[in-house]
Coordinates of C-alpha atoms in Angstrom, one line a residue:
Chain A
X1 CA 148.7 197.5 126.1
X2 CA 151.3 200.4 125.4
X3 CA 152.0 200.6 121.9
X4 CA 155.6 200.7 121.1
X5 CA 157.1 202.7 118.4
X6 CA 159.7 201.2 116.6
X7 CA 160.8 203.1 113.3
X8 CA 158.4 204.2 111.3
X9 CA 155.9 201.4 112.2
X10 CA 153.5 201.1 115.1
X11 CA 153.5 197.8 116.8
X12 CA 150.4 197.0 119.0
X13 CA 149.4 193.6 120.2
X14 CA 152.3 192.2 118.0
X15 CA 150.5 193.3 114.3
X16 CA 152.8 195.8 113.0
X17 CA 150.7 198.7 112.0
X18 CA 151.6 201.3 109.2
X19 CA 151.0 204.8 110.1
X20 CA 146.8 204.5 108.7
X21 CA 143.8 206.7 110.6
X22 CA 141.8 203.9 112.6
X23 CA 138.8 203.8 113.5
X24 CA 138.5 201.5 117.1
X25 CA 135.1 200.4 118.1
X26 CA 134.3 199.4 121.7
X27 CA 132.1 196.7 122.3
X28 CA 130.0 199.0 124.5
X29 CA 128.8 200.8 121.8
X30 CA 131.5 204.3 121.6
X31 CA 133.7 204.2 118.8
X32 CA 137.1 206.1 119.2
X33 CA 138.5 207.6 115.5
X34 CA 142.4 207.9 115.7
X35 CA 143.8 210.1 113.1
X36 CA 147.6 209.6 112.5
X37 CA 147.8 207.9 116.1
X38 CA 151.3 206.4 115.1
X39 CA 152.5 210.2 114.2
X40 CA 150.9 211.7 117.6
X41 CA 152.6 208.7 120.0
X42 CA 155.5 208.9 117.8
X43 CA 155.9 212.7 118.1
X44 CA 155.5 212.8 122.2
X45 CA 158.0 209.4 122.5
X46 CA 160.4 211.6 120.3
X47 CA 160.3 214.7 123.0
X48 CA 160.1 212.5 125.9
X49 CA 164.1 210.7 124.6
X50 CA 164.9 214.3 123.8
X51 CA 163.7 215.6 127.3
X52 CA 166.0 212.6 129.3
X53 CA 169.5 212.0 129.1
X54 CA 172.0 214.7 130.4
X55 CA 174.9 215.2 128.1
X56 CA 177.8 214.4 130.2
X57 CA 176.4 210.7 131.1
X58 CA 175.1 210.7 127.6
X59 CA 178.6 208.8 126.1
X60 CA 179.2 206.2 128.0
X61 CA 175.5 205.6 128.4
X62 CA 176.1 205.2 124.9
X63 CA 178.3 203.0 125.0
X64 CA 177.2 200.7 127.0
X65 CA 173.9 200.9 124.7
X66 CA 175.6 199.7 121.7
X67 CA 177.1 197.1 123.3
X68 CA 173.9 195.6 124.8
X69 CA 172.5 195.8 121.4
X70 CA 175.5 194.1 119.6
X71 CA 174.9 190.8 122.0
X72 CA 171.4 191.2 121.7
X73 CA 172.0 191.0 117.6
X74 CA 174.4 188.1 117.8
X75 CA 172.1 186.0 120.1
X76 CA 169.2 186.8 117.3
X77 CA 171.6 186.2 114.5
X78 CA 172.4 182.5 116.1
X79 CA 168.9 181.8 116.5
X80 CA 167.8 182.5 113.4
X81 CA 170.9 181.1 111.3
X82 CA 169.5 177.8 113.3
X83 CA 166.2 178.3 112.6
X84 CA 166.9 178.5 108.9
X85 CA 168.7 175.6 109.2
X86 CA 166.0 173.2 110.8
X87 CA 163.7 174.4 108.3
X88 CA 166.0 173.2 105.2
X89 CA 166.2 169.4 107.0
X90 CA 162.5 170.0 107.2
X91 CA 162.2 170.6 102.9
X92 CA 164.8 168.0 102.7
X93 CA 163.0 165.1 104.3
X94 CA 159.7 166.3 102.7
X95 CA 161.2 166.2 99.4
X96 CA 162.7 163.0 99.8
X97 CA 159.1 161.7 101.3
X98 CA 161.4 160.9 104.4
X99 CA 159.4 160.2 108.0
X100 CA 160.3 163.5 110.0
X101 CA 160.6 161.2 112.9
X102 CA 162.9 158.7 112.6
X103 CA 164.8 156.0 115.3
X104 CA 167.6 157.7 115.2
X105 CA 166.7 161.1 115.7
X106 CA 167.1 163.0 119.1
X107 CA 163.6 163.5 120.8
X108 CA 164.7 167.1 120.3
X109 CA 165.3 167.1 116.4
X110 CA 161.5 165.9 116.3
X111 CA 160.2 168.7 118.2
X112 CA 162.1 171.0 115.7
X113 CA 160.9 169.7 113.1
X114 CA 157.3 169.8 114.4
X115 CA 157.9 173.8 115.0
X116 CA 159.4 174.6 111.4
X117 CA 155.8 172.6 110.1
X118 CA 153.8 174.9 112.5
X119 CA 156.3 178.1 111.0
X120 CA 155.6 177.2 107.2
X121 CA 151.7 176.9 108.1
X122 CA 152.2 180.4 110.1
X123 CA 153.8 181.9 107.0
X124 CA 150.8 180.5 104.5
X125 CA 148.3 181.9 106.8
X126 CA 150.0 185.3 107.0
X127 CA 150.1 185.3 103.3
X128 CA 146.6 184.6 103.5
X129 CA 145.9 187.2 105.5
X130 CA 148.0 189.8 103.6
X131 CA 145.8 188.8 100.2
X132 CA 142.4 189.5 101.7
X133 CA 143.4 192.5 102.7
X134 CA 144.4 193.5 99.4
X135 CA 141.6 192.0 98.0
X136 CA 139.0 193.5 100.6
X137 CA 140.7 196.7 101.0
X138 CA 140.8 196.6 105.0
X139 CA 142.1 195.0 107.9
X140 CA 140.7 194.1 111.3
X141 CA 142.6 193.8 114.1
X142 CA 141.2 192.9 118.0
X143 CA 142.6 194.9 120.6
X144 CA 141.7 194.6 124.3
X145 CA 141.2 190.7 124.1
X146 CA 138.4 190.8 121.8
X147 CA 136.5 194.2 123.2
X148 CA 137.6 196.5 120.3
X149 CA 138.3 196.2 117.2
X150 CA 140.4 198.1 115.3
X151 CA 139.7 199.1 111.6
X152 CA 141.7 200.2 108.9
X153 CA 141.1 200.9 105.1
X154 CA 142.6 200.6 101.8
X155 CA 140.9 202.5 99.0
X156 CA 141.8 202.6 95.6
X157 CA 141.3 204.6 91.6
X158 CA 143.1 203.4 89.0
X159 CA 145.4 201.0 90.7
X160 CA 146.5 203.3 93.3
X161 CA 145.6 203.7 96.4
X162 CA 146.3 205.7 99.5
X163 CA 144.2 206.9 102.4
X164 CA 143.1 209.1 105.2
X165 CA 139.6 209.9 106.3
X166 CA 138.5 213.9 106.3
X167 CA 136.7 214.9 109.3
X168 CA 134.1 215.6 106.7
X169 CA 132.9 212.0 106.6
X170 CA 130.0 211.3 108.1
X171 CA 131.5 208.2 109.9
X172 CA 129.1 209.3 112.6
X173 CA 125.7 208.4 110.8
X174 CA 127.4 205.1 108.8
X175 CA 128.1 203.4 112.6
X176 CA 124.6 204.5 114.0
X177 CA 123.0 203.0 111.8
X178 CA 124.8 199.5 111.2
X179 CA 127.5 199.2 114.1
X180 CA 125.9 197.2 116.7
X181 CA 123.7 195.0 114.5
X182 CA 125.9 193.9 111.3
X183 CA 129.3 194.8 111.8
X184 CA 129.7 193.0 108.0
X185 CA 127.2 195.8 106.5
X186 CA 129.1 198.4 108.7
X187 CA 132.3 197.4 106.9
X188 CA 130.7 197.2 103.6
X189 CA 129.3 200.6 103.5
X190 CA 132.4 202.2 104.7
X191 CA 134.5 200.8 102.3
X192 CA 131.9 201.6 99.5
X193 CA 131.6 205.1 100.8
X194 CA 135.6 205.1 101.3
X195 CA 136.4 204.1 97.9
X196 CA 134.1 206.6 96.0
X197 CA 135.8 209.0 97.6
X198 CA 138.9 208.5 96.9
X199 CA 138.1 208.2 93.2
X200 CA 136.3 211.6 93.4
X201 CA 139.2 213.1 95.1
X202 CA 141.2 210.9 92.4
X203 CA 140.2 212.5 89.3
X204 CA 140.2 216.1 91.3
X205 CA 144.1 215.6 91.1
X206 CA 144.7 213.9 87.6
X207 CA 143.1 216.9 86.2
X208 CA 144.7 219.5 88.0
X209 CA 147.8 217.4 86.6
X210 CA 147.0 216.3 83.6
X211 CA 144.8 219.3 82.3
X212 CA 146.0 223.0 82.7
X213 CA 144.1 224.7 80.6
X214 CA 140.8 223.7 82.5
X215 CA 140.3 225.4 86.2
X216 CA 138.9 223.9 89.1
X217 CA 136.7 226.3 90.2
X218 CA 135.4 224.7 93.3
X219 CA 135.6 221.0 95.2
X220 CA 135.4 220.5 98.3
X221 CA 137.1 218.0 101.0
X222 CA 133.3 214.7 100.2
X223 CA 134.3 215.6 96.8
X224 CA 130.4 215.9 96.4
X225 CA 130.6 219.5 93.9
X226 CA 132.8 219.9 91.1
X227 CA 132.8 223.3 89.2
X228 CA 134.9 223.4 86.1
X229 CA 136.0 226.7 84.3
X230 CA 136.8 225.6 80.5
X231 CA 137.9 227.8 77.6
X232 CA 135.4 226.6 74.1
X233 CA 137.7 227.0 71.0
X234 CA 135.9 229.0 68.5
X235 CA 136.4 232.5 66.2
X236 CA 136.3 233.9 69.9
X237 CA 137.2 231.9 73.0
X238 CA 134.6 231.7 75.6
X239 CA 134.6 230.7 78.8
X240 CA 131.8 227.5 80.0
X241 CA 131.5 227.1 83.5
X242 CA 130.7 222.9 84.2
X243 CA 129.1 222.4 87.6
X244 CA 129.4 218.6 88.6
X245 CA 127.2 217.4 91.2
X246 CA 127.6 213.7 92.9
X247 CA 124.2 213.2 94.6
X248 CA 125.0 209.5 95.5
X249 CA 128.1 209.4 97.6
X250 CA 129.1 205.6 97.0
X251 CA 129.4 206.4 93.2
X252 CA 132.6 207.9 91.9
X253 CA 130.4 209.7 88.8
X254 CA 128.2 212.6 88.7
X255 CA 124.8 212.0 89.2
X256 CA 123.9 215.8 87.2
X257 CA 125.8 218.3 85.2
X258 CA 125.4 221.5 84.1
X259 CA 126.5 223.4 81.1
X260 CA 126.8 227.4 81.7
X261 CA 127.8 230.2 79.4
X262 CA 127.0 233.8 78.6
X263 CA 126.1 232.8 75.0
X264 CA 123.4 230.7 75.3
X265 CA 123.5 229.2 72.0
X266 CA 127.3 227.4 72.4
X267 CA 125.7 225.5 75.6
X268 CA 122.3 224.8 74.1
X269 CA 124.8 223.4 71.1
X270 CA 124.7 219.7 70.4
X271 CA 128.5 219.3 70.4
X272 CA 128.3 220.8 74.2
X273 CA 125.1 218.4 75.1
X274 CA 127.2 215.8 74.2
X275 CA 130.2 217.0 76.1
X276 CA 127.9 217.4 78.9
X277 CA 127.0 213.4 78.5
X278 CA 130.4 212.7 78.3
X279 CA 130.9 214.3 82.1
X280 CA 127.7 211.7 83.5
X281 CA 129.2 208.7 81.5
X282 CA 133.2 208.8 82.3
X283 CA 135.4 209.9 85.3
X284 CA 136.2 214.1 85.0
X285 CA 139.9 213.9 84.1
X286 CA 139.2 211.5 80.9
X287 CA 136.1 213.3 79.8
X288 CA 137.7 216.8 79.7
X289 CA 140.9 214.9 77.8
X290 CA 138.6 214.2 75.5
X291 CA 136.9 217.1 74.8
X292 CA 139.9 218.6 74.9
X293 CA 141.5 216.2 71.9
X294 CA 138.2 216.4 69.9
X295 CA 139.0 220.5 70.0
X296 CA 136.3 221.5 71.7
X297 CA 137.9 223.0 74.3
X298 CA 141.5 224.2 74.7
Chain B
X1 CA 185.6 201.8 119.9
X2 CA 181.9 203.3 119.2
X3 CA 182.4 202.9 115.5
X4 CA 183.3 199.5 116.0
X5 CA 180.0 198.5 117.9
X6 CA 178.2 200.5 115.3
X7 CA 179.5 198.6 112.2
X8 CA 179.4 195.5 113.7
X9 CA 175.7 196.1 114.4
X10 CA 174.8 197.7 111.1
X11 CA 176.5 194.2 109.7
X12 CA 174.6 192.0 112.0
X13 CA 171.4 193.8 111.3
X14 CA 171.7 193.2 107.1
X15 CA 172.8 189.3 108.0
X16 CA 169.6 189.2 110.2
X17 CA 167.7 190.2 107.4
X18 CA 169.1 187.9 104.9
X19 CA 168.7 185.4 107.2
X20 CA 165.1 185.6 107.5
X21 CA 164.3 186.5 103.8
X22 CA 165.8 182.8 102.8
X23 CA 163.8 181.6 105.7
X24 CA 160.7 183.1 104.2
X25 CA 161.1 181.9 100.9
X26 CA 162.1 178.2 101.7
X27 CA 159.4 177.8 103.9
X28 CA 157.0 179.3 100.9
X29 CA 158.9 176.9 99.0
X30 CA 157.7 173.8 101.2
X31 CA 153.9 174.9 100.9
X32 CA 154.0 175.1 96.9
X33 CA 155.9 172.0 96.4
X34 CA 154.5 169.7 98.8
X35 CA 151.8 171.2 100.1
X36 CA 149.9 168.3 100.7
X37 CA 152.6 165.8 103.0
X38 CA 152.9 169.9 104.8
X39 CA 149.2 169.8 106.0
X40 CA 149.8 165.9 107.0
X41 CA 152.1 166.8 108.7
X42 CA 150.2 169.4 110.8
X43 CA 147.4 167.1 111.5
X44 CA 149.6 164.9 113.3
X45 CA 150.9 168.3 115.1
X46 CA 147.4 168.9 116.2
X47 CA 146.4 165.6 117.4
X48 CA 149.6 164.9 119.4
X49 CA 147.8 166.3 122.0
X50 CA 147.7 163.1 125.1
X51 CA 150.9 162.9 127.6
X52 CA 153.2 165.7 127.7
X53 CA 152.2 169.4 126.3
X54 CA 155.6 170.5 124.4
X55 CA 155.4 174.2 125.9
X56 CA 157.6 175.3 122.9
X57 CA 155.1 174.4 120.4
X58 CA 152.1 175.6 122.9
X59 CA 152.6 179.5 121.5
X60 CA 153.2 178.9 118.1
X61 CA 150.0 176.6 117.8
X62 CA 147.9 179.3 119.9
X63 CA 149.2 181.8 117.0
X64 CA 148.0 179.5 114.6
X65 CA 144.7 178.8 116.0
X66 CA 144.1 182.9 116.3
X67 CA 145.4 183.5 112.6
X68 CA 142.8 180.6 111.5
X69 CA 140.2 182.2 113.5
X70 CA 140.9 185.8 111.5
X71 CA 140.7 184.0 108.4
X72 CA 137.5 182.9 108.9
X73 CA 135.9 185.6 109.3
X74 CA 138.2 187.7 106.8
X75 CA 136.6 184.9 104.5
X76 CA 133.2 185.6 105.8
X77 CA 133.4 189.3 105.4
X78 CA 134.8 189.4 101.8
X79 CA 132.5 186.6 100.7
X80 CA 135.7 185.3 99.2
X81 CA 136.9 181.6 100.4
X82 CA 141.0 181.6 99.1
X83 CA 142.0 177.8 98.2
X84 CA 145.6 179.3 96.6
X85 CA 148.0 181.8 97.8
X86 CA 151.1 182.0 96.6
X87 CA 153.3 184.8 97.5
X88 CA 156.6 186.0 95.6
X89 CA 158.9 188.7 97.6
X90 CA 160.7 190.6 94.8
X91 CA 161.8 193.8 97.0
X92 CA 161.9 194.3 100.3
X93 CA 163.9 197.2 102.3
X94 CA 162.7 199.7 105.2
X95 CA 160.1 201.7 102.5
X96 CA 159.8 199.6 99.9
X97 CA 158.0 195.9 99.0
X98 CA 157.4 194.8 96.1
X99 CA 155.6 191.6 95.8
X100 CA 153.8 188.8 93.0
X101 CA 150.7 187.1 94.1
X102 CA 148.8 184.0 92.4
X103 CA 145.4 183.9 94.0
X104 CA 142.7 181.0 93.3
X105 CA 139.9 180.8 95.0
X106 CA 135.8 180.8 95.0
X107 CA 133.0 183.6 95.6
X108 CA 130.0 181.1 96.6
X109 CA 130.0 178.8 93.2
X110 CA 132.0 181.2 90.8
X111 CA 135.7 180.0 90.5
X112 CA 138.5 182.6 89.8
X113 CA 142.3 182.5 89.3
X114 CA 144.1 185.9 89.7
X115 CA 147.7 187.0 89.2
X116 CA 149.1 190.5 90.0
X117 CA 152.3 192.6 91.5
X118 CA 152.1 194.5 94.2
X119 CA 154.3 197.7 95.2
X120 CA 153.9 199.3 98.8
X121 CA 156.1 202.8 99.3
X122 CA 156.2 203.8 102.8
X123 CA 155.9 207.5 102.7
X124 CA 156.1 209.4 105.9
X125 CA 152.5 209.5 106.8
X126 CA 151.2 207.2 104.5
X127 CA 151.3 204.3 102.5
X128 CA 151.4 204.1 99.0
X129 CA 150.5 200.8 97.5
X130 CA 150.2 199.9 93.4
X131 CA 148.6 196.8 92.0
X132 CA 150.1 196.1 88.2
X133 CA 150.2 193.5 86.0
X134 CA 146.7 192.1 86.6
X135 CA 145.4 188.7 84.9
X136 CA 142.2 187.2 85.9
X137 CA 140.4 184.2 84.8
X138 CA 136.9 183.3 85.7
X139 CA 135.0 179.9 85.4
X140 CA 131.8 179.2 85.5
X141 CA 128.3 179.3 83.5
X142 CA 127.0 182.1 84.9
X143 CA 130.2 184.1 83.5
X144 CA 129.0 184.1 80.1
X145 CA 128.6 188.2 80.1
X146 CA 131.3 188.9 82.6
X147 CA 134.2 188.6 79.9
X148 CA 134.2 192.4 78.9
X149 CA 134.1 193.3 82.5
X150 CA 137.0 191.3 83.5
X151 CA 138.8 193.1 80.7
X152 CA 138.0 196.3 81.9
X153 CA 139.4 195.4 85.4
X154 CA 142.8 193.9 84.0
X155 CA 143.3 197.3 82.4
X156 CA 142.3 199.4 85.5
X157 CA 144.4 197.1 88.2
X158 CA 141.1 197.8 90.1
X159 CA 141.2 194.5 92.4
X160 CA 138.9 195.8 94.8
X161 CA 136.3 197.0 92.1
X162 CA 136.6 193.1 90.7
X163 CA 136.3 191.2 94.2
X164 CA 133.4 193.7 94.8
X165 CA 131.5 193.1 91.4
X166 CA 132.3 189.4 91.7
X167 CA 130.2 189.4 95.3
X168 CA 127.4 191.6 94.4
X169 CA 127.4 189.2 90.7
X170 CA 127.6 185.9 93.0
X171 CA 124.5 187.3 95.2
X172 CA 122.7 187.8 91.8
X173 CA 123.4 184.4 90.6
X174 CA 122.4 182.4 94.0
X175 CA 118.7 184.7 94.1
X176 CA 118.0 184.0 90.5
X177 CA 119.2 180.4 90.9
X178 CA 116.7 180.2 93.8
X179 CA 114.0 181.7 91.6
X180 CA 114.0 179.3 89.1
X181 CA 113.8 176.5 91.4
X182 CA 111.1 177.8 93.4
X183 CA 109.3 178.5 90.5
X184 CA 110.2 175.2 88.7
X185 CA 109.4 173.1 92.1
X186 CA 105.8 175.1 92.3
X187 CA 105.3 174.6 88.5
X188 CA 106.6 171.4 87.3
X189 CA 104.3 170.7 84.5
X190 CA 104.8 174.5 82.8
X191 CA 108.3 175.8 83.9
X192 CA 111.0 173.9 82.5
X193 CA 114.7 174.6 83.2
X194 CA 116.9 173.7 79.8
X195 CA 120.4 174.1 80.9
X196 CA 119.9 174.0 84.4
X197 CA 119.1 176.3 87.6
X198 CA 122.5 177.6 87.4
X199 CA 121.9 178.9 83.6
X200 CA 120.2 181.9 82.8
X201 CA 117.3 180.4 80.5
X202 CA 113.4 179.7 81.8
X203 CA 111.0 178.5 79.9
X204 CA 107.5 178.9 80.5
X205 CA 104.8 176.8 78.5
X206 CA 101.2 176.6 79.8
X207 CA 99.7 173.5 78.1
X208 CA 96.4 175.2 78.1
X209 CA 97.5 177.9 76.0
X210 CA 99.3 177.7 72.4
X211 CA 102.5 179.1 72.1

């Protein structure tokens, strides 16, 4: 099927599709990873328009355009204006606990009747579908008549959530090892992998945000090393160098920190083993607020 | 006389929209209040099935059949079986949707009600979406512990972190409900289950031995 682009949406197979990286996987065993697909098709059906059209035919091609799409609208106007209002004979009857079929009805009546039923079913299923997406964190879609299927996910820190998957991610490795036998596993470990990453990448930004005084010495794009450069308050300021590590990539906390600074004694200090605690136990931006508003750092 | 077209399509286009928005909602409207007469009314749908074939029902039920098919497995996948779903459109325009959800529902024998508000902000190359306002209640025996948990979740709006926890907490549940009743089944004269094989007490008591 060619996709077709239709403002800033993607529609395939009908499903509207925001503009998400996707993975597709073939039932053949390849897997295909689209990054920004929607942008890509988008960008080349954008020259292509640009590319046609001569300017002098361009007006009254124009024209003629608008007025196609003006009928077009009124026709879709009058068929949904009727729609709307078999639907409210449909909620009156139920409410009243009136047959939907009566005697006097037209055959055709019934039949529209029976097809605003099926449409408030349809719309109770989408809504279905719409909340287990937002409580899974993905959606599936079959392309191809049930060959491929189509992938997208949702992660989330702190209520928020946006996504994109770095090249980074060892996608490669997670669908060796669970794609053709549990395509449930598969999806599990992605979006526990998916989501840990996003928190890591998460609290990367708060505390550039949130936290000026503290540099970020070094991430990188799994989020996997943190190195912190932090000012310790004191009769002279000195600077402590905080090396997160996060050896267990489904986890959005460090799994080893370490404490460095030319005087030995401030980061052999109990205050600083406890900051350094406070780094394993709570996500990086709130752990540096805090040693920030317990003064022990600037 | 291009202007003209143009207005009269940008006015169409905002009518369509309305049009369909009140469609939306009174056909929501017909699943909350009378839910019940609604899926009567679809069995005899389905089963009208001798004699004539009405071709202009024929799609829509074949859209039906495939969006129950997805369902099944979405509710396979998440572990999550949804008995409630009640959507509220607040917002909606070209980048913006802003939406209430009531969601009730079970995870294996744990019950669940949740309530939140979703916003989604269509950037240009992504989609930003926000859960607020989260309120969950949980039933069941096993839930005795869960209580601090669930208020940690309301405060975070982590919805995904909660469904997640609620699985993996299910799975717990169901293998050390099968535990105890292998054990008591094997063991009847010594293990004894107090408040049940759903509970989280065993009791162990060798009549040989004192104590």
């Amino acid at each position: 099927t060619t996709p077709v682009h239709h403002q800033d949406v993607l529609t395939l197979n009908d499903h509207v599709w925001p503009k998400w990286q996707s993975i597709i996987m073939h039932s053949d065993g390849t897997h295909s990873l689209h990054f920004g697909v929607n942008c890509v098709l988008g960008h080349l059906m954008a020259l292509e328009r640009g590319g046609m059209g001569q300017q002098d035919q361009h007006d009254s091609q124009r024209l003629e355009m608008l007025k196609a799409r003006a009928v077009t609208l009124r026709a879709k106007r009058g068929q949904i204006k009727h729609q709307t209002d078999v639907v409210k004979i449909l909620k009156d009857k139920i409410s009243k606990d009136l047959p939907l079929e009566d005697d006097a009805a037209a055959a055709g009546g019934f039949i529209e009747l029976q097809k605003s039923v099926l449409t408030a079913w349809r719309m109770q299923l989408k809504d279905l579908q719409r909340a287990h997406h937002l409580i899974g964190g993905y959606e599936l879609v079959e392309c191809k008549e049930g060959k491929s299927v189509c992938v997208s996910f949702h992660t989330a820190f702190e209520g928020i959530s946006r996504h994109n998957i770095p090249p980074s991610f060892p996608l490669e490795s997670f669908t060796k090892q669970n794609l053709q036998k549990d395509l449930k596993a598969f999806l599990q470990t992605l979006r526990q992998n998916l989501n840990a990453l996003a928190a890591r990448r998460r609290q990367v930004c708060l505390l550039k945000e949130l936290v000026g005084s503290v540099e970020v010495m070094e991430s990188n794009q799994l989020c996997n090393i943190l190195v912190l450069m932090c000012t310790a308050q004191g009769e002279t300021p000195k600077a402590v160098l905080c090396t997160l590590e996060y050896g267990d990539l489904t986890q959005c906390l460090p799994t080893r920190v370490s404490i460095e600074c030319e005087d030995k004694t401030l980061s052999e200090s109990p205050q600083w083993k406890k900051n350094q605690s406070l780094l394993l136990e709570s996500p990086a931006h709130t752990a540096v607020l805090t040693m920030r508003r317990m003064g022990s750092i600037a | 006389m291009e202007q003209k077209y143009e207005e009269e399509i940008q006015m169409l286009q905002q009518e369509i929209e309305m049009l369909e928005a009140e469609q939306e909602e009174t056909l929501r409207s017909i699943f909350i209040e009378h839910g019940d007469r609604l899926q009567h009314e679809l069995k005899s749908v389905f089963e009208e099935r001798g004699g004539a074939q009405k071709p202009t029902l024929s799609k829509l039920i074949t859209e039906v059949r495939e969006l129950e098919k997805d369902l099944r497995r979405q509710t396979e996948i998440n572990g999550i079986a949804l008995n409630e779903c009640f959507v509220k459109t607040l917002h909606k325009s070209e980048r913006k949707l802003v939406q209430q959800l009531r969601l009730a529902g079970h995870c294996s024998v744990l019950l669940f009600q949740v309530e939140f508000a979703v916003t989604e902000i269509q950037d240009d190359d992504a989609l930003l979406r926000r859960v607020t306002e989260v309120n969950i209640v949980v039933d069941g025996v096993e839930f005795k512990d869960f209580s601090a948990f669930v208020s940690r979740v309301e405060d975070t709006k982590d919805l995904l972190l909660f469904f997640r926890t609620l699985r993996t907490f299910s799975e717990r549940c169901e293998e050390r409900r099968q535990t105890f009743r292998h054990f008591q089944e094997k063991y009847p004269d010594v293990v004894s289950l107090p408040e049940g094989c759903r509970s989280d007490l065993m009791i162990i008591r060798s009549p040989q031995l004192p104590g």
